[in-house]
Every structure is written in structure tokens, then in C-alpha cells.
Coordinates of N, CA and C in Angstrom, one line a residue:
L1 N 0.9 -1.2 0.0 CA 0.0 0.0 0.0 C 0.9 1.2 0.0
T2 N 0.7 2.1 -1.0 CA 1.5 3.4 -1.1 C 1.0 4.4 -0.1
E3 N 2.0 5.0 0.6 CA 1.7 6.0 1.6 C 1.4 7.3 0.8
V4 N 0.4 8.0 1.3 CA 0.1 9.3 0.7 C 1.1 10.4 1.2
P5 N 1.3 11.4 0.4 CA 2.3 12.4 0.9 C 1.8 13.3 2.0
Y6 N 2.7 13.9 2.7 CA 2.4 14.8 3.8 C 1.4 15.9 3.4
T7 N 1.6 16.4 2.2 CA 0.7 17.5 1.8 C -0.8 17.0 1.7
Q8 N -1.0 15.8 1.3 CA -2.3 15.2 1.2 C -2.9 15.0 2.6
I9 N -2.0 14.6 3.5 CA -2.4 14.3 4.9 C -2.9 15.6 5.6
F10 N -2.1 16.7 5.4 CA -2.4 17.9 6.1 C -3.5 18.8 5.4
L11 N -3.7 18.5 4.1 CA -4.7 19.3 3.4 C -6.1 18.6 3.5
S12 N -6.2 17.4 4.0 CA -7.4 16.7 4.2 C -7.9 16.9 5.6
S13 N -9.1 17.4 5.8 CA -9.7 17.7 7.1 C -9.9 16.3 7.8
N14 N -10.3 15.3 7.1 CA -10.5 14.0 7.8 C -9.2 13.4 8.3
R15 N -8.1 13.5 7.5 CA -6.8 13.0 7.9 C -6.2 13.8 9.0
R16 N -6.5 15.1 9.0 CA -6.0 15.9 10.1 C -6.8 15.5 11.4
R17 N -8.0 15.2 11.3 CA -8.8 14.8 12.5 C -8.3 13.5 13.0
I18 N -7.9 12.6 12.1 CA -7.3 11.3 12.5 C -6.0 11.5 13.3
L19 N -5.1 12.4 12.7 CA -3.9 12.8 13.4 C -4.1 13.4 14.8
L20 N -5.1 14.2 14.9 CA -5.4 14.8 16.2 C -5.9 13.8 17.2
A21 N -6.7 12.8 16.7 CA -7.2 11.8 17.6 C -6.0 10.9 18.1
C22 N -5.1 10.6 17.2 CA -3.9 9.8 17.6 C -3.0 10.6 18.6
S23 N -2.9 11.9 18.4 CA -2.1 12.7 19.2 C -2.7 12.7 20.6
V24 N -4.0 12.9 20.7 CA -4.7 12.9 22.0 C -4.5 11.6 22.7
A25 N -4.6 10.4 22.0 CA -4.3 9.1 22.6 C -2.9 9.0 23.2
N26 N -1.9 9.6 22.4 CA -0.5 9.5 22.8 C -0.2 10.5 24.0
L27 N -1.0 11.5 24.2 CA -0.8 12.5 25.2 C -1.2 12.1 26.6
G28 N -2.0 11.0 26.6 CA -2.5 10.5 27.9 C -1.4 10.4 29.0
P29 N -0.3 9.7 28.7 CA 0.8 9.6 29.8 C 1.3 11.0 30.2
M30 N 1.4 11.9 29.3 CA 1.9 13.3 29.7 C 0.9 14.1 30.5
L31 N -0.4 14.1 29.9 CA -1.4 14.9 30.6 C -1.7 14.4 32.0
S32 N -1.6 13.1 32.2 CA -1.9 12.5 33.5 C -0.8 12.7 34.5
G33 N 0.3 13.3 34.0 CA 1.4 13.5 35.0 C 2.3 12.4 35.2
H34 N 1.9 11.2 34.7 CA 2.7 10.0 35.0 C 4.2 10.1 34.5
S35 N 4.4 10.7 33.3 CA 5.7 10.8 32.8 C 6.6 11.7 33.8
A36 N 6.0 12.7 34.3 CA 6.7 13.6 35.3 C 7.0 12.8 36.6
F37 N 6.1 12.1 37.1 CA 6.3 11.3 38.3 C 7.4 10.2 38.1
E38 N 7.4 9.7 36.9 CA 8.3 8.6 36.5 C 9.7 9.2 36.6
A39 N 9.9 10.5 36.1 CA 11.2 11.1 36.0 C 11.6 11.7 37.3
Y40 N 10.7 12.3 38.1 CA 11.0 13.1 39.3 C 10.3 12.5 40.5
G41 N 10.0 11.2 40.5 CA 9.3 10.6 41.6 C 10.1 10.7 43.0
I42 N 11.3 10.5 43.0 CA 12.1 10.5 44.2 C 12.0 11.9 44.8
Q43 N 12.2 12.9 44.0 CA 12.1 14.3 44.5 C 10.7 14.6 45.0
F44 N 9.6 14.1 44.3 CA 8.3 14.3 44.8 C 8.0 13.7 46.2
F45 N 8.4 12.5 46.3 CA 8.1 11.8 47.6 C 9.0 12.4 48.7
H46 N 10.2 12.9 48.4 CA 11.0 13.5 49.4 C 10.3 14.8 49.8
K47 N 9.7 15.6 48.9 CA 9.0 16.8 49.3 C 7.7 16.4 50.1
A48 N 7.2 15.2 49.9 CA 6.0 14.8 50.7 C 6.4 14.4 52.1
G49 N 7.7 14.4 52.4 CA 8.1 14.1 53.8 C 8.8 12.8 54.0
L50 N 9.1 12.0 52.9 CA 9.8 10.8 53.0 C 11.3 11.0 52.9
S51 N 12.1 10.1 53.5 CA 13.5 10.2 53.4 C 13.9 9.9 52.0
T52 N 15.2 10.2 51.6 CA 15.6 9.9 50.3 C 15.6 8.4 50.0
T53 N 16.0 7.6 51.0 CA 16.0 6.1 50.9 C 14.5 5.6 50.7
S54 N 13.6 6.1 51.6 CA 12.2 5.7 51.5 C 11.6 6.1 50.1
S55 N 12.0 7.3 49.6 CA 11.5 7.7 48.3 C 12.0 6.8 47.2
A56 N 13.2 6.4 47.3 CA 13.8 5.5 46.3 C 13.1 4.1 46.4
N57 N 12.7 3.7 47.6 CA 12.0 2.4 47.7 C 10.6 2.5 47.2
V58 N 10.0 3.7 47.4 CA 8.6 3.9 46.8 C 8.7 3.8 45.3
M59 N 9.7 4.4 44.7 CA 9.9 4.3 43.2 C 10.1 2.9 42.7
L60 N 10.8 2.1 43.5 CA 10.9 0.7 43.2 C 9.5 0.0 43.2
A61 N 8.7 0.3 44.2 CA 7.3 -0.2 44.2 C 6.5 0.4 43.1
F62 N 6.8 1.6 42.7 CA 6.1 2.3 41.5 C 6.3 1.4 40.3
F63 N 7.5 1.0 40.0 CA 7.8 0.2 38.8 C 7.3 -1.2 39.0
L64 N 7.3 -1.7 40.2 CA 6.8 -3.1 40.4 C 5.3 -3.1 40.1
V65 N 4.6 -2.1 40.6 CA 3.1 -2.1 40.3 C 2.9 -2.0 38.8
R66 N 3.7 -1.2 38.1 CA 3.5 -1.2 36.7 C 3.7 -2.6 36.0
F67 N 4.7 -3.3 36.5 CA 5.0 -4.6 35.9 C 3.9 -5.6 36.2
L68 N 3.4 -5.6 37.5 CA 2.4 -6.5 37.9 C 1.0 -6.3 37.2
V69 N 0.7 -5.0 36.9 CA -0.5 -4.7 36.3 C -0.4 -4.9 34.8
T70 N 0.8 -4.8 34.2 CA 1.0 -5.1 32.8 C 0.6 -6.5 32.4
L71 N 1.0 -7.5 33.3 CA 0.9 -8.9 33.0 C -0.6 -9.3 32.6
P72 N -1.6 -8.9 33.4 CA -3.0 -9.3 33.1 C -3.7 -8.3 32.1
D73 N -3.0 -7.3 31.6 CA -3.7 -6.3 30.7 C -4.6 -7.0 29.7
F74 N -4.1 -8.1 29.1 CA -4.8 -8.7 28.0 C -6.2 -9.2 28.4
L75 N -6.5 -9.3 29.7 CA -7.8 -9.8 30.2 C -8.9 -8.9 29.9
W76 N -8.6 -7.6 29.9 CA -9.6 -6.6 29.8 C -9.5 -5.7 28.5
L77 N -8.3 -5.6 27.9 CA -8.1 -4.7 26.8 C -9.0 -5.0 25.6
D78 N -9.3 -6.2 25.4 CA -10.2 -6.6 24.2 C -11.6 -6.9 24.7
R79 N -11.9 -6.6 25.9 CA -13.3 -6.9 26.4 C -14.1 -5.6 26.8
V80 N -13.3 -4.6 27.1 CA -13.9 -3.3 27.4 C -13.6 -2.3 26.3
G81 N -14.6 -1.5 26.0 CA -14.4 -0.5 24.9 C -13.3 0.4 25.2
R82 N -12.6 0.9 24.2 CA -11.4 1.8 24.4 C -11.8 3.1 25.1
R83 N -12.9 3.7 24.7 CA -13.3 5.0 25.4 C -13.7 4.8 26.9
P84 N -14.5 3.8 27.2 CA -14.8 3.6 28.6 C -13.5 3.2 29.4
L85 N -12.6 2.4 28.8 CA -11.5 2.0 29.6 C -10.5 3.2 29.9
I86 N -10.3 4.0 28.9 CA -9.4 5.1 29.1 C -10.0 6.2 30.1
T87 N -11.4 6.3 30.0 CA -12.1 7.1 30.9 C -11.9 6.6 32.4
M88 N -12.1 5.3 32.6 CA -11.9 4.7 33.9 C -10.4 4.9 34.4
G89 N -9.5 4.8 33.5 CA -8.1 5.0 33.8 C -7.8 6.4 34.3
L90 N -8.2 7.4 33.5 CA -8.0 8.8 33.9 C -8.7 9.2 35.1
L91 N -10.0 8.7 35.3 CA -10.7 9.0 36.5 C -10.0 8.4 37.7
G92 N -9.5 7.2 37.5 CA -8.8 6.6 38.6 C -7.5 7.3 39.0
M93 N -6.8 7.9 38.0 CA -5.6 8.6 38.3 C -6.0 10.0 39.0
G94 N -7.0 10.7 38.4 CA -7.4 12.0 39.0 C -7.8 11.8 40.4
S95 N -8.7 10.8 40.7 CA -9.2 10.5 42.0 C -8.0 10.2 43.0
S96 N -7.0 9.5 42.5 CA -5.9 9.1 43.4 C -5.1 10.3 43.7
Y97 N -4.9 11.3 42.8 CA -4.2 12.5 43.1 C -4.9 13.3 44.1
V98 N -6.3 13.4 44.0 CA -7.0 14.2 45.0 C -6.9 13.6 46.4
L99 N -7.0 12.2 46.5 CA -6.9 11.6 47.8 C -5.4 11.6 48.3
A100 N -4.4 11.6 47.4 CA -3.1 11.7 47.9 C -2.8 13.2 48.4
A101 N -3.4 14.2 47.8 CA -3.3 15.5 48.3 C -4.0 15.6 49.7
L102 N -5.2 15.0 49.9 CA -5.8 14.9 51.1 C -4.9 14.3 52.2
G103 N -4.3 13.2 51.8 CA -3.4 12.5 52.7 C -2.2 13.4 53.1
Y104 N -1.7 14.2 52.2 CA -0.6 15.1 52.5 C -1.1 16.2 53.5
K105 N -2.3 16.7 53.2 CA -2.8 17.8 54.1 C -3.0 17.2 55.6
M106 N -3.3 15.9 55.6 CA -3.6 15.3 56.9 C -2.3 14.7 57.5
R107 N -1.1 15.0 56.8 CA 0.2 14.5 57.3 C 0.3 13.0 57.4
K108 N -0.5 12.3 56.5 CA -0.4 10.8 56.5 C 0.4 10.4 55.3
R109 N 1.6 10.1 55.5 CA 2.5 9.8 54.4 C 2.1 8.5 53.7
A110 N 1.7 7.5 54.5 CA 1.2 6.2 53.9 C 0.1 6.4 53.0
M111 N -0.8 7.4 53.3 CA -1.9 7.6 52.4 C -1.4 8.2 51.1
V112 N -0.5 9.1 51.2 CA 0.1 9.7 50.0 C 0.7 8.6 49.1
V113 N 1.5 7.8 49.7 CA 2.2 6.7 48.9 C 1.2 5.8 48.4
G114 N 0.2 5.4 49.2 CA -0.8 4.4 48.7 C -1.6 4.9 47.5
F115 N -2.0 6.1 47.6 CA -2.8 6.6 46.5 C -2.0 7.0 45.2
M116 N -0.7 7.3 45.4 CA 0.1 7.5 44.3 C 0.4 6.2 43.6
L117 N 0.5 5.1 44.4 CA 0.7 3.8 43.7 C -0.6 3.3 43.1
S118 N -1.8 3.7 43.6 CA -3.0 3.4 43.0 C -3.2 4.1 41.6
S119 N -2.6 5.3 41.6 CA -2.6 6.1 40.3 C -1.8 5.4 39.2
V120 N -0.7 4.7 39.7 CA 0.2 4.0 38.8 C -0.6 2.8 38.2
A121 N -1.3 2.1 39.1 CA -2.1 0.9 38.7 C -3.2 1.3 37.7
A122 N -3.9 2.5 37.9 CA -4.9 2.9 36.9 C -4.2 3.3 35.6
Y123 N -3.0 3.9 35.7 CA -2.3 4.3 34.5 C -2.0 3.1 33.7
Q124 N -1.4 2.1 34.3 CA -0.9 0.9 33.6 C -2.0 0.0 33.1
A125 N -3.1 0.1 33.8 CA -4.3 -0.8 33.4 C -5.0 -0.2 32.2
A126 N -4.9 1.1 31.9 CA -5.7 1.6 30.8 C -5.0 2.7 30.0
V127 N -4.4 3.7 30.6 CA -3.9 4.8 29.9 C -2.7 4.5 29.1
S128 N -1.8 3.8 29.7 CA -0.5 3.4 29.0 C -0.7 2.5 27.8
P129 N -1.4 1.3 28.0 CA -1.6 0.5 26.8 C -2.4 1.1 25.7
L130 N -3.4 1.9 26.0 CA -4.2 2.5 24.9 C -3.5 3.6 24.2
A131 N -2.5 4.2 24.9 CA -1.7 5.2 24.2 C -0.9 4.6 23.0
W132 N -0.6 3.3 23.1 CA 0.1 2.5 22.1 C -0.9 1.9 21.1
V133 N -2.0 1.3 21.6 CA -2.9 0.5 20.8 C -3.8 1.4 19.9
M134 N -4.3 2.5 20.4 CA -5.3 3.2 19.6 C -4.8 3.9 18.4
P135 N -3.6 4.5 18.4 CA -3.1 5.1 17.1 C -3.0 4.1 16.0
V136 N -2.5 2.8 16.3 CA -2.4 1.8 15.3 C -3.8 1.4 14.8
E137 N -4.8 1.5 15.6 CA -6.2 1.1 15.2 C -6.8 2.2 14.4
I138 N -6.4 3.5 14.7 CA -7.1 4.6 14.1 C -6.5 4.9 12.7
L139 N -5.1 4.9 12.6 CA -4.5 5.3 11.4 C -4.8 4.4 10.2
P140 N -5.2 4.9 9.0 CA -5.4 4.1 7.8 C -4.0 3.6 7.3
G141 N -4.0 2.5 6.6 CA -2.8 2.0 6.1 C -2.0 2.9 5.2
D142 N -2.7 3.8 4.4 CA -2.0 4.6 3.5 C -1.4 5.9 4.1
M143 N -1.5 6.0 5.5 CA -0.8 7.1 6.1 C -0.2 6.7 7.5
R144 N -0.1 5.3 7.6 CA 0.3 4.8 8.9 C 1.7 5.2 9.3
M145 N 2.7 5.1 8.4 CA 4.1 5.4 8.7 C 4.3 6.9 8.9
R146 N 3.8 7.7 8.0 CA 3.9 9.1 8.2 C 3.1 9.7 9.3
G147 N 1.9 9.1 9.5 CA 1.1 9.5 10.6 C 1.7 9.2 12.0
N148 N 2.3 8.0 12.1 CA 2.9 7.6 13.3 C 4.2 8.5 13.6
A149 N 4.9 8.8 12.5 CA 6.1 9.7 12.7 C 5.7 11.1 13.1
T150 N 4.6 11.6 12.5 CA 4.1 12.9 12.9 C 3.7 13.0 14.4
V151 N 2.9 12.0 14.8 CA 2.4 11.9 16.1 C 3.5 11.7 17.1
A152 N 4.5 10.9 16.8 CA 5.6 10.7 17.6 C 6.4 11.9 17.8
M153 N 6.6 12.7 16.8 CA 7.3 14.0 16.9 C 6.6 14.9 17.8
F154 N 5.3 15.1 17.6 CA 4.5 16.0 18.4 C 4.5 15.5 19.9
T155 N 4.4 14.2 20.1 CA 4.4 13.7 21.5 C 5.8 13.9 22.2
T156 N 6.8 13.7 21.4 CA 8.2 13.9 22.0 C 8.4 15.4 22.4
V157 N 8.0 16.3 21.5 CA 8.1 17.7 21.8 C 7.3 18.1 23.1
F158 N 6.1 17.6 23.2 CA 5.3 17.9 24.4 C 5.9 17.3 25.6
S159 N 6.4 16.1 25.5 CA 7.1 15.4 26.6 C 8.3 16.2 27.1
V160 N 9.1 16.7 26.2 CA 10.3 17.5 26.6 C 9.8 18.7 27.3
L161 N 8.8 19.4 26.8 CA 8.3 20.6 27.4 C 7.8 20.3 28.8
L162 N 7.1 19.2 29.0 CA 6.6 18.9 30.3 C 7.7 18.6 31.3
L163 N 8.7 17.9 30.9 CA 9.8 17.6 31.8 C 10.6 18.9 32.1
Q164 N 10.5 19.9 31.3 CA 11.2 21.2 31.6 C 10.3 22.0 32.6
F165 N 9.0 21.8 32.4 CA 8.0 22.5 33.2 C 7.9 22.0 34.7
H166 N 8.0 20.7 34.8 CA 7.8 20.1 36.1 C 8.7 20.7 37.2
P167 N 10.0 20.8 37.0 CA 10.9 21.4 38.1 C 10.4 22.8 38.5
L168 N 9.8 23.6 37.6 CA 9.3 24.9 38.0 C 8.0 24.7 38.8
L169 N 7.2 23.8 38.4 CA 6.0 23.5 39.2 C 6.4 23.0 40.6
S170 N 7.4 22.1 40.7 CA 7.8 21.5 41.9 C 8.2 22.5 43.0
Q171 N 8.7 23.7 42.5 CA 9.0 24.7 43.5 C 7.9 25.2 44.3
H172 N 6.7 24.9 43.9 CA 5.5 25.4 44.6 C 4.9 24.3 45.5
G173 N 5.5 23.2 45.6 CA 5.2 22.2 46.6 C 4.3 21.1 46.1
V174 N 4.0 20.1 47.0 CA 3.3 18.9 46.7 C 1.9 19.2 46.3
L175 N 1.2 20.1 47.0 CA -0.2 20.3 46.6 C -0.3 21.0 45.2
A176 N 0.6 21.8 44.9 CA 0.6 22.4 43.6 C 0.8 21.4 42.5
I177 N 1.7 20.5 42.7 CA 2.0 19.4 41.8 C 0.7 18.5 41.5
L178 N 0.1 18.1 42.7 CA -1.0 17.2 42.6 C -2.2 18.0 42.0
G179 N -2.4 19.3 42.3 CA -3.5 20.0 41.8 C -3.4 20.2 40.3
V180 N -2.2 20.6 39.8 CA -2.0 20.8 38.4 C -2.2 19.5 37.6
Y181 N -1.7 18.4 38.1 CA -1.9 17.1 37.4 C -3.3 16.6 37.5
T182 N -4.0 16.9 38.5 CA -5.4 16.6 38.6 C -6.1 17.3 37.5
G183 N -5.8 18.6 37.3 CA -6.4 19.4 36.3 C -6.1 18.9 34.9
T184 N -4.8 18.6 34.6 CA -4.5 18.1 33.3 C -5.0 16.8 33.0
T185 N -5.2 15.9 34.0 CA -5.9 14.6 33.8 C -7.3 14.9 33.4
G186 N -8.0 15.9 34.1 CA -9.3 16.2 33.7 C -9.4 16.7 32.3
L187 N -8.4 17.5 31.9 CA -8.3 18.0 30.5 C -8.2 16.8 29.5
G188 N -7.4 15.8 29.9 CA -7.3 14.6 29.1 C -8.6 13.9 29.0
L189 N -9.4 13.8 30.0 CA -10.7 13.2 30.0 C -11.6 13.9 28.9
V190 N -11.6 15.3 29.0 CA -12.4 16.1 28.1 C -12.0 15.8 26.6
L191 N -10.7 15.9 26.4 CA -10.1 15.7 25.0 C -10.5 14.3 24.5
N192 N -10.3 13.3 25.4 CA -10.6 11.9 24.9 C -12.1 11.7 24.6
H193 N -12.9 12.3 25.4 CA -14.4 12.2 25.2 C -14.7 12.9 23.9
A194 N -14.1 14.1 23.6 CA -14.5 14.9 22.4 C -13.9 14.3 21.1
L195 N -12.7 13.7 21.2 CA -11.9 13.5 20.0 C -11.6 12.0 19.7
L196 N -11.6 11.2 20.7 CA -11.2 9.8 20.4 C -12.4 8.9 20.0
P197 N -12.3 8.3 18.8 CA -13.4 7.4 18.4 C -13.3 6.0 19.1
E198 N -14.3 5.3 19.2 CA -14.3 3.9 19.7 C -13.7 3.0 18.6
T199 N -12.6 2.3 18.9 CA -12.0 1.5 17.9 C -12.1 0.0 18.1
L200 N -12.6 -0.4 19.3 CA -12.7 -1.9 19.6 C -13.7 -2.5 18.6
A201 N -13.2 -3.6 17.9 CA -14.1 -4.4 17.0 C -14.7 -3.5 15.9
R202 N -14.0 -2.5 15.5 CA -14.6 -1.7 14.4 C -13.6 -1.6 13.3
S203 N -14.0 -1.6 12.1 CA -13.1 -1.4 10.9 C -12.7 0.0 10.8
L204 N -11.6 0.2 10.0 CA -11.1 1.6 9.7 C -12.1 2.4 9.0
E205 N -12.9 1.7 8.1 CA -14.0 2.5 7.4 C -15.0 3.0 8.4
D206 N -15.4 2.2 9.4 CA -16.4 2.6 10.4 C -15.8 3.8 11.2
I207 N -14.5 3.7 11.6 CA -13.9 4.7 12.4 C -13.9 6.0 11.7
E208 N -13.5 6.0 10.4 CA -13.4 7.2 9.6 C -14.7 7.8 9.3

């Protein structure tokens, strides 16, 4: 199958809409704040009152939770619709951030750690796998390579900007971090609801 040129992709409103939907799917990990916590987790938990050693141990648990949730992903990925699943994942993350902030206000470090780990479970159960699966399901064959390259470039730029922004946000404390990422997770929910098509068990023709 011959790939269409970039000019045809960007001049077509339908193909631009497809690129936008793929970009939104890929932005889930960044908008939810997970990418920032992955990079700056030790500093975050240290700000939350844990020692450096305890913060490092929590980050080990962080990646262990990701690994353990990844293993059974296949049990629900093809049984639950893409849109409901990513909605549940983002709602789980946003709720976990709110409860972690409450735990911080109450000076309960275990509550902060527990709900941050629950946000990781929600992320890995829905947001992360769908960020990879949905673009492949959405992109037509005649623009899959160029479409993936365009979306990857956009996502990379956004990710770099986020990782530059987080240290500035971190200066304002734990509540500011959790508040901003709760807000951006909510933005992700709105964008997913508005722009992402349901792709489970549907042909490309139906999706388009």
C-alpha cells in the first residue's frame, strides 16, 4: 500500500482529524502527569516528607506495580471499549491525586504513597496500553508510517516541554503538583471524550 504524501495528509480535514485523535491518545501519559512522576518521583516523595531512601524504595514499588498490572492487561483490553477504559483509567488517576493531596494535608505519608501507587495501577491498566494501541487502530494503512512519525514527533516535543515545566512546578510544593496534574488529567478526559473514536471491534472504514 502506497503512503500518501504529507501534503495530502495535512490538506485533508478527515486525515487531520485522525492525526489529532492519535495525538490525544498519545498525550495520555503526559497529561496525566505519569511521565513527570516517573522522572521526578524521588524528589516528589522527598517533598512529601519521606527520606531519600524511602523515596527510592517507593519508586521501586512504583515500577513493580506497573510490571504486575501489565501482566494481566490482555484480560480486559479486548473486552472493554477503548473509550470507557481510558475514561476509567484517567478517572482513577485523577481521584488518586485528590486523595493523595488529602493525605498530604492530613500529614499521613502512607496515604500519599498508597494513592500515588493506585494512580500507577490505573495508568498501567488503561492509559498506557491504549496510548500505544489506539493510534495503530485509528491510522489508515495509506498514512500509517507518516502519521505515526508525525504523532511521535508531536508527543516527543510535548514530553520534553513537560519535563522542563515540572521542576518549575515543583518549586510550589506537593499540593501544587497534585493540583495541576489533577487538572491536566481532567483535560485529558475532556479531550478523549471529544476526539477519540471507539476502535474496539470496528473497521477503519467505520472509524473514519
